[in-house]
Amino acid sequence: MPVIELFVIAGLMLISVSIVWSTLKVGISPMPSSRKARNAIIKLMKDTGNGPVYELGSGWGGLALVLAKRFPQRSIISYEASYIPWLLSVVIQKLLRIDNLKIYRKDFLRADLSEAEVLVCYLHTEGMQQIADKLKDEEQGHRFLISSTFALPGYPIDRSVQINDFYKSPVYRYRFTNDADEGN
Ligand SMILES: C[S@@+](CC[C@H](N)C(=O)[O-])C[C@H]1O[C@@H](n2cnc3c(N)ncnc32)[C@H](O)[C@@H]1O
């Protein structure tokens, strides 16, 4: 077998192992959200101000890029654990010169989310429980969380949209109030 083919096969195997390893570690693959889910997220972003949006688990970066282009006045901060999807998304962001988007390779559970006005995610049941625990443990400044498909346990839903897909998947929005809001 020619050397070049061996390199290609070895490279593909390394990429696959890296993605499978990270999927086992965080409990979900970098599967992108559908166009309908993205549209529902954008709809629920209405009336959430112009402050920073933090995406928790950005996968290949598709949703991050859409949000950054749709809301050029907002700063979009994304966190992704899986190396290959993160790398590809950063390359695309640099090539397209999308300056209001930053994508970090980091576990969002260890990140400081206090500057976020809106948190956005498409994760899994356990991931949502981890987020709920993090929100309870830490003082946070954010005001909204928008989650595709999976609910945030222990918090009342502010608004939701049902996607017209096979599963009739929901996208939930949560609104967090603080004492200052309640005084208004
Ligand atoms: C289903 S994908 C969603 C991708 C993107 N948000 C979208 O909607 O298209 C979930 C992503 O979250 C990432 N993820 C899960 N837990 C994470 C964590 N604790 N820190 C960083 N990324 C995480 C996974 O690696 C995966 O790429």
Short mmCIF file of N, CA and C and ligand atoms in Angstrom, two decimals:
data_model
loop_
_atom_site.label_atom_id
_atom_site.label_comp_id
_atom_site.label_asym_id
_atom_site.label_seq_id
_atom_site.Cartn_x
_atom_site.Cartn_y
_atom_site.Cartn_z
N MET A 1 0.85 -1.20 0.00
CA MET A 1 0.00 0.00 0.00
C MET A 1 0.89 1.26 0.00
N PRO A 2 0.60 2.25 -0.89
CA PRO A 2 1.43 3.46 -0.93
C PRO A 2 1.41 4.19 0.42
N VAL A 3 2.55 4.87 0.71
CA VAL A 3 2.70 5.55 2.01
C VAL A 3 1.61 6.59 2.24
N ILE A 4 1.27 7.31 1.15
CA ILE A 4 0.27 8.39 1.30
C ILE A 4 -1.08 7.83 1.79
N GLU A 5 -1.44 6.65 1.25
CA GLU A 5 -2.72 6.04 1.67
C GLU A 5 -2.66 5.64 3.14
N LEU A 6 -1.49 5.15 3.56
CA LEU A 6 -1.34 4.76 4.96
C LEU A 6 -1.52 5.99 5.86
N PHE A 7 -0.98 7.13 5.44
CA PHE A 7 -1.11 8.35 6.23
C PHE A 7 -2.57 8.79 6.31
N VAL A 8 -3.26 8.70 5.16
CA VAL A 8 -4.68 9.11 5.14
C VAL A 8 -5.49 8.21 6.08
N ILE A 9 -5.26 6.89 5.99
CA ILE A 9 -6.02 5.96 6.84
C ILE A 9 -5.69 6.20 8.32
N ALA A 10 -4.40 6.39 8.62
CA ALA A 10 -4.01 6.64 10.01
C ALA A 10 -4.64 7.94 10.51
N GLY A 11 -4.66 8.98 9.66
CA GLY A 11 -5.25 10.27 10.03
C GLY A 11 -6.74 10.12 10.31
N LEU A 12 -7.45 9.39 9.42
CA LEU A 12 -8.90 9.20 9.62
C LEU A 12 -9.18 8.42 10.90
N MET A 13 -8.30 7.44 11.18
CA MET A 13 -8.50 6.65 12.40
C MET A 13 -8.28 7.52 13.64
N LEU A 14 -7.27 8.38 13.58
CA LEU A 14 -7.01 9.27 14.73
C LEU A 14 -8.18 10.21 14.97
N ILE A 15 -8.73 10.76 13.87
CA ILE A 15 -9.88 11.67 13.99
C ILE A 15 -11.07 10.93 14.61
N SER A 16 -11.32 9.70 14.12
CA SER A 16 -12.46 8.92 14.65
C SER A 16 -12.27 8.62 16.13
N VAL A 17 -11.06 8.21 16.48
CA VAL A 17 -10.80 7.86 17.89
C VAL A 17 -10.98 9.10 18.77
N SER A 18 -10.47 10.25 18.28
CA SER A 18 -10.58 11.49 19.06
C SER A 18 -12.06 11.83 19.31
N ILE A 19 -12.90 11.70 18.26
CA ILE A 19 -14.33 12.06 18.41
C ILE A 19 -15.04 11.05 19.33
N VAL A 20 -14.74 9.75 19.14
CA VAL A 20 -15.40 8.74 19.98
C VAL A 20 -14.97 8.92 21.45
N TRP A 21 -13.69 9.19 21.67
CA TRP A 21 -13.17 9.38 23.03
C TRP A 21 -13.90 10.53 23.73
N SER A 22 -14.01 11.66 23.02
CA SER A 22 -14.64 12.81 23.64
C SER A 22 -16.15 12.58 23.83
N THR A 23 -16.78 11.84 22.88
CA THR A 23 -18.21 11.54 23.04
C THR A 23 -18.44 10.71 24.31
N LEU A 24 -17.55 9.73 24.54
CA LEU A 24 -17.69 8.89 25.74
C LEU A 24 -17.45 9.72 27.00
N LYS A 25 -16.54 10.68 26.91
CA LYS A 25 -16.19 11.49 28.08
C LYS A 25 -17.32 12.45 28.48
N VAL A 26 -17.90 13.15 27.48
CA VAL A 26 -18.92 14.16 27.83
C VAL A 26 -20.35 13.64 27.70
N GLY A 27 -20.51 12.47 27.09
CA GLY A 27 -21.84 11.85 27.04
C GLY A 27 -22.68 12.22 25.83
N ILE A 28 -22.10 12.97 24.90
CA ILE A 28 -22.86 13.29 23.68
C ILE A 28 -21.90 13.57 22.53
N SER A 29 -22.34 13.18 21.32
CA SER A 29 -21.51 13.39 20.12
C SER A 29 -21.68 14.84 19.63
N PRO A 30 -20.80 15.28 18.72
CA PRO A 30 -20.95 16.65 18.20
C PRO A 30 -22.03 16.78 17.13
N MET A 31 -23.13 16.07 17.29
CA MET A 31 -24.22 16.11 16.30
C MET A 31 -24.81 17.52 16.21
N PRO A 32 -24.86 18.10 15.02
CA PRO A 32 -25.37 19.47 14.92
C PRO A 32 -26.88 19.55 15.07
N SER A 33 -27.36 20.68 15.56
CA SER A 33 -28.81 20.87 15.63
C SER A 33 -29.34 21.13 14.22
N SER A 34 -30.62 20.82 14.03
CA SER A 34 -31.23 20.97 12.70
C SER A 34 -31.48 22.44 12.39
N ARG A 35 -31.73 22.73 11.12
CA ARG A 35 -32.04 24.10 10.71
C ARG A 35 -33.30 24.60 11.43
N LYS A 36 -34.30 23.70 11.58
CA LYS A 36 -35.55 24.10 12.25
C LYS A 36 -35.27 24.43 13.73
N ALA A 37 -34.41 23.63 14.36
CA ALA A 37 -34.07 23.90 15.77
C ALA A 37 -33.35 25.24 15.88
N ARG A 38 -32.44 25.52 14.94
CA ARG A 38 -31.71 26.80 14.96
C ARG A 38 -32.67 27.98 14.79
N ASN A 39 -33.63 27.81 13.89
CA ASN A 39 -34.62 28.88 13.69
C ASN A 39 -35.43 29.12 14.96
N ALA A 40 -35.78 28.01 15.65
CA ALA A 40 -36.55 28.15 16.89
C ALA A 40 -35.70 28.86 17.95
N ILE A 41 -34.41 28.54 18.01
CA ILE A 41 -33.52 29.21 18.98
C ILE A 41 -33.46 30.71 18.67
N ILE A 42 -33.33 31.04 17.39
CA ILE A 42 -33.28 32.45 16.99
C ILE A 42 -34.58 33.17 17.38
N LYS A 43 -35.70 32.47 17.19
CA LYS A 43 -37.00 33.05 17.56
C LYS A 43 -37.05 33.35 19.07
N LEU A 44 -36.54 32.41 19.85
CA LEU A 44 -36.58 32.59 21.31
C LEU A 44 -35.54 33.60 21.81
N MET A 45 -34.60 33.97 20.95
CA MET A 45 -33.60 34.99 21.32
C MET A 45 -34.21 36.38 21.34
N LYS A 46 -35.40 36.51 20.70
CA LYS A 46 -36.07 37.81 20.64
C LYS A 46 -36.30 38.31 22.07
N ASP A 47 -36.13 39.58 22.28
CA ASP A 47 -36.33 40.21 23.60
C ASP A 47 -35.35 39.71 24.66
N THR A 48 -34.17 39.28 24.25
CA THR A 48 -33.19 38.87 25.27
C THR A 48 -32.04 39.88 25.35
N GLY A 49 -32.23 41.04 24.79
CA GLY A 49 -31.21 42.09 24.89
C GLY A 49 -30.11 41.94 23.86
N ASN A 50 -29.00 42.64 24.11
CA ASN A 50 -27.87 42.63 23.19
C ASN A 50 -26.59 42.15 23.85
N GLY A 51 -26.72 41.58 25.03
CA GLY A 51 -25.54 41.14 25.78
C GLY A 51 -24.96 39.85 25.24
N PRO A 52 -23.85 39.41 25.82
CA PRO A 52 -23.14 38.21 25.33
C PRO A 52 -23.98 36.93 25.39
N VAL A 53 -23.81 36.12 24.34
CA VAL A 53 -24.47 34.81 24.27
C VAL A 53 -23.39 33.75 24.43
N TYR A 54 -23.58 32.83 25.36
CA TYR A 54 -22.61 31.75 25.58
C TYR A 54 -23.23 30.44 25.13
N GLU A 55 -22.56 29.78 24.20
CA GLU A 55 -23.05 28.47 23.74
C GLU A 55 -22.29 27.36 24.48
N LEU A 56 -23.04 26.48 25.10
CA LEU A 56 -22.44 25.42 25.92
C LEU A 56 -22.37 24.14 25.08
N GLY A 57 -21.22 23.88 24.50
CA GLY A 57 -21.05 22.72 23.62
C GLY A 57 -21.40 23.10 22.19
N SER A 58 -20.38 23.56 21.43
CA SER A 58 -20.68 24.11 20.09
C SER A 58 -20.47 23.11 18.96
N GLY A 59 -19.98 21.89 19.27
CA GLY A 59 -19.82 20.88 18.23
C GLY A 59 -18.97 21.38 17.07
N TRP A 60 -19.47 21.25 15.85
CA TRP A 60 -18.75 21.67 14.64
C TRP A 60 -18.89 23.17 14.39
N GLY A 61 -19.64 23.85 15.22
CA GLY A 61 -19.70 25.32 15.14
C GLY A 61 -20.82 25.87 14.29
N GLY A 62 -21.68 25.01 13.77
CA GLY A 62 -22.75 25.48 12.88
C GLY A 62 -23.67 26.48 13.54
N LEU A 63 -24.15 26.17 14.73
CA LEU A 63 -25.08 27.08 15.42
C LEU A 63 -24.35 28.37 15.82
N ALA A 64 -23.10 28.23 16.27
CA ALA A 64 -22.32 29.41 16.68
C ALA A 64 -22.19 30.39 15.51
N LEU A 65 -21.88 29.86 14.32
CA LEU A 65 -21.71 30.72 13.14
C LEU A 65 -23.03 31.40 12.76
N VAL A 66 -24.11 30.64 12.83
CA VAL A 66 -25.44 31.21 12.51
C VAL A 66 -25.78 32.33 13.49
N LEU A 67 -25.54 32.08 14.79
CA LEU A 67 -25.87 33.10 15.80
C LEU A 67 -25.01 34.35 15.61
N ALA A 68 -23.71 34.14 15.32
CA ALA A 68 -22.80 35.28 15.17
C ALA A 68 -23.20 36.14 13.96
N LYS A 69 -23.64 35.48 12.89
CA LYS A 69 -24.04 36.24 11.69
C LYS A 69 -25.39 36.91 11.90
N ARG A 70 -26.30 36.20 12.58
CA ARG A 70 -27.66 36.73 12.78
C ARG A 70 -27.67 37.89 13.77
N PHE A 71 -26.72 37.85 14.75
CA PHE A 71 -26.69 38.90 15.79
C PHE A 71 -25.31 39.56 15.82
N PRO A 72 -24.98 40.34 14.77
CA PRO A 72 -23.63 40.93 14.69
C PRO A 72 -23.31 41.88 15.85
N GLN A 73 -24.35 42.41 16.50
CA GLN A 73 -24.13 43.35 17.60
C GLN A 73 -23.82 42.62 18.90
N ARG A 74 -24.02 41.31 18.92
CA ARG A 74 -23.80 40.54 20.16
C ARG A 74 -22.48 39.80 20.08
N SER A 75 -21.90 39.57 21.23
CA SER A 75 -20.70 38.76 21.28
C SER A 75 -21.12 37.31 21.57
N ILE A 76 -20.62 36.39 20.75
CA ILE A 76 -20.98 34.97 20.90
C ILE A 76 -19.73 34.23 21.41
N ILE A 77 -19.85 33.59 22.55
CA ILE A 77 -18.74 32.83 23.14
C ILE A 77 -19.16 31.37 23.17
N SER A 78 -18.38 30.52 22.52
CA SER A 78 -18.74 29.09 22.49
C SER A 78 -17.67 28.25 23.17
N TYR A 79 -18.12 27.19 23.83
CA TYR A 79 -17.20 26.23 24.45
C TYR A 79 -17.45 24.85 23.84
N GLU A 80 -16.36 24.17 23.52
CA GLU A 80 -16.49 22.82 22.98
C GLU A 80 -15.36 21.94 23.54
N ALA A 81 -15.71 20.72 23.93
CA ALA A 81 -14.74 19.81 24.54
C ALA A 81 -13.99 18.99 23.49
N SER A 82 -14.63 18.68 22.39
CA SER A 82 -14.07 17.74 21.41
C SER A 82 -13.10 18.46 20.47
N TYR A 83 -11.85 17.94 20.38
CA TYR A 83 -10.77 18.66 19.70
C TYR A 83 -11.04 18.90 18.20
N ILE A 84 -11.38 17.85 17.45
CA ILE A 84 -11.50 17.99 15.99
C ILE A 84 -12.65 18.94 15.60
N PRO A 85 -13.85 18.75 16.16
CA PRO A 85 -14.92 19.71 15.82
C PRO A 85 -14.54 21.14 16.21
N TRP A 86 -13.90 21.29 17.40
CA TRP A 86 -13.47 22.63 17.84
C TRP A 86 -12.50 23.24 16.81
N LEU A 87 -11.49 22.43 16.41
CA LEU A 87 -10.47 22.92 15.48
C LEU A 87 -11.10 23.37 14.17
N LEU A 88 -11.99 22.52 13.63
CA LEU A 88 -12.62 22.85 12.35
C LEU A 88 -13.45 24.15 12.48
N SER A 89 -14.17 24.25 13.60
CA SER A 89 -15.02 25.45 13.75
C SER A 89 -14.18 26.72 13.87
N VAL A 90 -13.01 26.62 14.51
CA VAL A 90 -12.14 27.80 14.64
C VAL A 90 -11.57 28.18 13.27
N VAL A 91 -11.18 27.16 12.47
CA VAL A 91 -10.65 27.44 11.13
C VAL A 91 -11.71 28.16 10.29
N ILE A 92 -12.95 27.67 10.34
CA ILE A 92 -14.03 28.30 9.56
C ILE A 92 -14.28 29.74 10.04
N GLN A 93 -14.29 29.89 11.37
CA GLN A 93 -14.53 31.24 11.94
C GLN A 93 -13.44 32.21 11.49
N LYS A 94 -12.19 31.74 11.46
CA LYS A 94 -11.07 32.62 11.03
C LYS A 94 -11.18 32.91 9.53
N LEU A 95 -11.47 31.86 8.73
CA LEU A 95 -11.57 32.06 7.28
C LEU A 95 -12.68 33.05 6.93
N LEU A 96 -13.81 32.92 7.63
CA LEU A 96 -14.95 33.81 7.34
C LEU A 96 -14.82 35.16 8.05
N ARG A 97 -13.78 35.27 8.89
CA ARG A 97 -13.52 36.52 9.64
C ARG A 97 -14.75 36.98 10.43
N ILE A 98 -15.29 36.06 11.20
CA ILE A 98 -16.45 36.41 12.02
C ILE A 98 -15.92 36.87 13.38
N ASP A 99 -15.84 38.19 13.53
CA ASP A 99 -15.11 38.75 14.67
C ASP A 99 -15.89 38.74 15.98
N ASN A 100 -17.21 38.63 15.91
CA ASN A 100 -17.97 38.64 17.17
C ASN A 100 -18.14 37.24 17.74
N LEU A 101 -17.36 36.27 17.21
CA LEU A 101 -17.46 34.89 17.71
C LEU A 101 -16.10 34.42 18.22
N LYS A 102 -16.10 33.86 19.44
CA LYS A 102 -14.89 33.22 19.97
C LYS A 102 -15.26 31.80 20.38
N ILE A 103 -14.42 30.85 19.96
CA ILE A 103 -14.73 29.44 20.28
C ILE A 103 -13.56 28.87 21.08
N TYR A 104 -13.86 28.47 22.30
CA TYR A 104 -12.82 27.95 23.19
C TYR A 104 -12.93 26.43 23.32
N ARG A 105 -11.77 25.79 23.37
CA ARG A 105 -11.78 24.34 23.66
C ARG A 105 -11.68 24.20 25.17
N LYS A 106 -12.83 24.02 25.77
CA LYS A 106 -12.89 24.00 27.24
C LYS A 106 -14.17 23.34 27.71
N ASP A 107 -14.10 22.69 28.85
CA ASP A 107 -15.30 22.14 29.50
C ASP A 107 -16.09 23.32 30.05
N PHE A 108 -17.31 23.50 29.56
CA PHE A 108 -18.07 24.68 30.00
C PHE A 108 -18.42 24.60 31.48
N LEU A 109 -18.37 23.39 32.06
CA LEU A 109 -18.67 23.27 33.49
C LEU A 109 -17.59 23.93 34.34
N ARG A 110 -16.40 24.13 33.73
CA ARG A 110 -15.29 24.78 34.45
C ARG A 110 -15.12 26.23 33.99
N ALA A 111 -16.01 26.70 33.14
CA ALA A 111 -15.87 28.05 32.60
C ALA A 111 -16.63 29.06 33.46
N ASP A 112 -16.18 30.30 33.40
CA ASP A 112 -16.88 31.38 34.09
C ASP A 112 -17.99 31.88 33.15
N LEU A 113 -19.22 31.65 33.54
CA LEU A 113 -20.35 32.02 32.67
C LEU A 113 -21.03 33.30 33.16
N SER A 114 -20.40 33.95 34.13
CA SER A 114 -21.10 35.05 34.80
C SER A 114 -21.38 36.25 33.90
N GLU A 115 -20.63 36.38 32.79
CA GLU A 115 -20.84 37.53 31.89
C GLU A 115 -21.96 37.28 30.88
N ALA A 116 -22.45 36.05 30.81
CA ALA A 116 -23.44 35.70 29.77
C ALA A 116 -24.79 36.35 30.04
N GLU A 117 -25.39 36.86 28.98
CA GLU A 117 -26.78 37.30 29.11
C GLU A 117 -27.71 36.15 28.73
N VAL A 118 -27.26 35.37 27.74
CA VAL A 118 -28.05 34.21 27.30
C VAL A 118 -27.13 33.00 27.21
N LEU A 119 -27.58 31.87 27.76
CA LEU A 119 -26.89 30.59 27.59
C LEU A 119 -27.69 29.79 26.57
N VAL A 120 -26.99 29.15 25.62
CA VAL A 120 -27.68 28.34 24.60
C VAL A 120 -27.05 26.96 24.59
N CYS A 121 -27.88 25.92 24.49
CA CYS A 121 -27.29 24.57 24.44
C CYS A 121 -28.21 23.56 23.74
N TYR A 122 -27.58 22.50 23.29
CA TYR A 122 -28.28 21.32 22.77
C TYR A 122 -27.44 20.14 23.27
N LEU A 123 -27.87 19.58 24.43
CA LEU A 123 -27.03 18.59 25.09
C LEU A 123 -27.76 17.28 25.30
N HIS A 124 -27.90 16.88 26.55
CA HIS A 124 -28.55 15.62 26.91
C HIS A 124 -29.03 15.76 28.35
N THR A 125 -29.81 14.78 28.82
CA THR A 125 -30.45 14.91 30.14
C THR A 125 -29.43 15.15 31.25
N GLU A 126 -28.36 14.36 31.26
CA GLU A 126 -27.37 14.51 32.33
C GLU A 126 -26.66 15.87 32.25
N GLY A 127 -26.39 16.30 31.01
CA GLY A 127 -25.75 17.61 30.82
C GLY A 127 -26.62 18.73 31.38
N MET A 128 -27.95 18.60 31.22
CA MET A 128 -28.83 19.65 31.72
C MET A 128 -28.83 19.66 33.26
N GLN A 129 -28.74 18.46 33.85
CA GLN A 129 -28.66 18.39 35.32
C GLN A 129 -27.36 19.05 35.80
N GLN A 130 -26.27 18.81 35.06
CA GLN A 130 -24.98 19.43 35.43
C GLN A 130 -25.07 20.95 35.35
N ILE A 131 -25.77 21.44 34.31
CA ILE A 131 -25.93 22.90 34.19
C ILE A 131 -26.77 23.44 35.35
N ALA A 132 -27.86 22.72 35.67
CA ALA A 132 -28.73 23.17 36.78
C ALA A 132 -27.91 23.23 38.07
N ASP A 133 -27.05 22.23 38.31
CA ASP A 133 -26.21 22.23 39.52
C ASP A 133 -25.25 23.41 39.51
N LYS A 134 -24.66 23.68 38.33
CA LYS A 134 -23.71 24.80 38.22
C LYS A 134 -24.42 26.14 38.48
N LEU A 135 -25.62 26.26 37.94
CA LEU A 135 -26.36 27.52 38.13
C LEU A 135 -26.67 27.73 39.61
N LYS A 136 -26.97 26.62 40.32
CA LYS A 136 -27.32 26.76 41.75
C LYS A 136 -26.08 27.09 42.58
N ASP A 137 -24.94 26.50 42.18
CA ASP A 137 -23.71 26.64 42.98
C ASP A 137 -23.06 28.00 42.83
N GLU A 138 -23.23 28.62 41.67
CA GLU A 138 -22.45 29.82 41.37
C GLU A 138 -23.34 31.04 41.24
N GLU A 139 -22.74 32.15 41.59
CA GLU A 139 -23.45 33.41 41.37
C GLU A 139 -23.35 33.73 39.88
N GLN A 140 -24.46 33.88 39.21
CA GLN A 140 -24.43 34.08 37.75
C GLN A 140 -25.17 35.35 37.39
N GLY A 141 -24.70 35.99 36.34
CA GLY A 141 -25.34 37.22 35.92
C GLY A 141 -26.31 37.01 34.76
N HIS A 142 -26.36 35.81 34.19
CA HIS A 142 -27.14 35.61 32.98
C HIS A 142 -28.64 35.68 33.26
N ARG A 143 -29.35 35.95 32.22
CA ARG A 143 -30.79 36.18 32.39
C ARG A 143 -31.65 35.14 31.66
N PHE A 144 -31.06 34.47 30.67
CA PHE A 144 -31.86 33.50 29.91
C PHE A 144 -31.04 32.23 29.64
N LEU A 145 -31.74 31.11 29.50
CA LEU A 145 -31.13 29.89 28.96
C LEU A 145 -32.08 29.34 27.91
N ILE A 146 -31.53 29.03 26.72
CA ILE A 146 -32.35 28.43 25.66
C ILE A 146 -31.76 27.06 25.38
N SER A 147 -32.60 26.03 25.52
CA SER A 147 -32.12 24.65 25.36
C SER A 147 -32.94 23.90 24.33
N SER A 148 -32.24 23.34 23.37
CA SER A 148 -32.93 22.54 22.36
C SER A 148 -33.16 21.14 22.90
N THR A 149 -34.39 20.68 22.83
CA THR A 149 -34.81 19.31 23.13
C THR A 149 -34.86 18.93 24.61
N PHE A 150 -33.85 19.34 25.39
CA PHE A 150 -33.77 18.87 26.79
C PHE A 150 -34.09 20.00 27.76
N ALA A 151 -34.93 19.65 28.76
CA ALA A 151 -35.37 20.65 29.74
C ALA A 151 -34.33 20.84 30.83
N LEU A 152 -34.39 22.00 31.47
CA LEU A 152 -33.51 22.31 32.59
C LEU A 152 -34.26 21.95 33.87
N PRO A 153 -33.83 20.89 34.59
CA PRO A 153 -34.60 20.45 35.75
C PRO A 153 -34.63 21.49 36.87
N GLY A 154 -35.80 21.66 37.46
CA GLY A 154 -35.93 22.53 38.63
C GLY A 154 -36.22 23.99 38.31
N TYR A 155 -36.40 24.32 37.04
CA TYR A 155 -36.67 25.71 36.67
C TYR A 155 -37.95 25.79 35.84
N PRO A 156 -38.79 26.81 36.08
CA PRO A 156 -40.01 26.95 35.28
C PRO A 156 -39.69 27.44 33.86
N ILE A 157 -40.43 26.92 32.89
CA ILE A 157 -40.21 27.33 31.50
C ILE A 157 -40.84 28.70 31.28
N ASP A 158 -40.10 29.58 30.63
CA ASP A 158 -40.60 30.92 30.32
C ASP A 158 -41.38 30.89 29.00
N ARG A 159 -40.75 30.31 27.97
CA ARG A 159 -41.41 30.16 26.66
C ARG A 159 -40.89 28.89 26.03
N SER A 160 -41.62 28.34 25.08
CA SER A 160 -41.10 27.19 24.33
C SER A 160 -41.68 27.19 22.92
N VAL A 161 -40.94 26.53 22.03
CA VAL A 161 -41.38 26.40 20.63
C VAL A 161 -41.31 24.92 20.30
N GLN A 162 -42.35 24.41 19.66
CA GLN A 162 -42.29 23.01 19.23
C GLN A 162 -41.88 22.98 17.75
N ILE A 163 -40.81 22.25 17.48
CA ILE A 163 -40.31 22.21 16.11
C ILE A 163 -41.18 21.25 15.31
N ASN A 164 -41.39 21.61 14.05
CA ASN A 164 -42.20 20.75 13.18
C ASN A 164 -41.30 19.68 12.55
N ASP A 165 -40.74 18.81 13.41
CA ASP A 165 -39.94 17.70 12.89
C ASP A 165 -40.60 16.37 13.28
N PHE A 166 -39.97 15.27 12.97
CA PHE A 166 -40.55 13.94 13.22
C PHE A 166 -40.89 13.73 14.70
N TYR A 167 -40.00 14.24 15.58
CA TYR A 167 -40.18 14.03 17.02
C TYR A 167 -40.97 15.13 17.71
N LYS A 168 -41.34 16.17 16.93
CA LYS A 168 -42.00 17.35 17.52
C LYS A 168 -41.15 17.88 18.69
N SER A 169 -39.86 18.02 18.41
CA SER A 169 -38.91 18.39 19.47
C SER A 169 -39.19 19.78 20.02
N PRO A 170 -39.09 19.92 21.33
CA PRO A 170 -39.26 21.26 21.92
C PRO A 170 -37.94 22.02 22.00
N VAL A 171 -38.05 23.34 21.98
CA VAL A 171 -36.91 24.20 22.34
C VAL A 171 -37.43 25.08 23.48
N TYR A 172 -36.74 25.04 24.61
CA TYR A 172 -37.21 25.72 25.82
C TYR A 172 -36.43 27.01 26.07
N ARG A 173 -37.14 27.98 26.62
CA ARG A 173 -36.44 29.17 27.11
C ARG A 173 -36.74 29.34 28.61
N TYR A 174 -35.70 29.63 29.36
CA TYR A 174 -35.84 29.89 30.80
C TYR A 174 -35.39 31.32 31.06
N ARG A 175 -36.07 31.96 31.97
CA ARG A 175 -35.70 33.33 32.33
C ARG A 175 -35.35 33.35 33.81
N PHE A 176 -34.17 33.85 34.11
CA PHE A 176 -33.74 33.90 35.51
C PHE A 176 -33.96 35.32 36.00
N THR A 177 -34.53 35.41 37.17
CA THR A 177 -34.74 36.76 37.72
C THR A 177 -33.80 36.92 38.90
N ASN A 178 -33.41 38.13 39.16
CA ASN A 178 -32.68 38.40 40.39
C ASN A 178 -33.44 39.46 41.17
N ASP A 179 -32.93 39.76 42.36
CA ASP A 179 -33.66 40.67 43.25
C ASP A 179 -33.93 42.03 42.59
N ALA A 180 -32.92 42.49 41.80
CA ALA A 180 -33.07 43.80 41.15
C ALA A 180 -34.24 43.78 40.18
N ASP A 181 -34.38 42.66 39.42
CA ASP A 181 -35.49 42.55 38.47
C ASP A 181 -36.83 42.59 39.20
N GLU A 182 -36.87 41.84 40.33
CA GLU A 182 -38.13 41.72 41.03
C GLU A 182 -38.59 43.05 41.63
N GLY A 183 -37.56 43.90 41.94
CA GLY A 183 -37.89 45.21 42.49
C GLY A 183 -38.48 46.16 41.46
N ASN A 184 -38.30 45.85 40.16
CA ASN A 184 -38.77 46.75 39.10
C ASN A 184 -40.25 46.57 38.79
C1 LIG B 1 -25.31 17.74 20.24
S1 LIG B 1 -23.85 18.74 20.08
C2 LIG B 1 -24.57 20.33 19.76
C3 LIG B 1 -23.68 21.20 18.91
C4 LIG B 1 -24.21 22.61 18.67
N1 LIG B 1 -24.53 23.28 19.91
C5 LIG B 1 -25.42 22.61 17.78
O1 LIG B 1 -26.52 22.87 18.31
O2 LIG B 1 -25.31 22.36 16.58
C6 LIG B 1 -23.31 18.86 21.77
C7 LIG B 1 -21.86 19.27 21.93
O3 LIG B 1 -21.61 19.60 23.29
C8 LIG B 1 -20.28 19.22 23.61
N2 LIG B 1 -20.18 19.11 25.07
C9 LIG B 1 -20.91 18.32 25.89
N3 LIG B 1 -20.55 18.51 27.17
C10 LIG B 1 -19.57 19.46 27.17
C11 LIG B 1 -18.82 20.11 28.19
N4 LIG B 1 -19.01 19.82 29.49
N5 LIG B 1 -17.93 21.06 27.81
C12 LIG B 1 -17.75 21.38 26.50
N6 LIG B 1 -18.44 20.80 25.48
C13 LIG B 1 -19.35 19.85 25.82
C14 LIG B 1 -20.10 17.89 22.88
O4 LIG B 1 -18.72 17.61 22.67
C15 LIG B 1 -20.87 18.14 21.59
O5 LIG B 1 -20.02 18.58 20.57
#
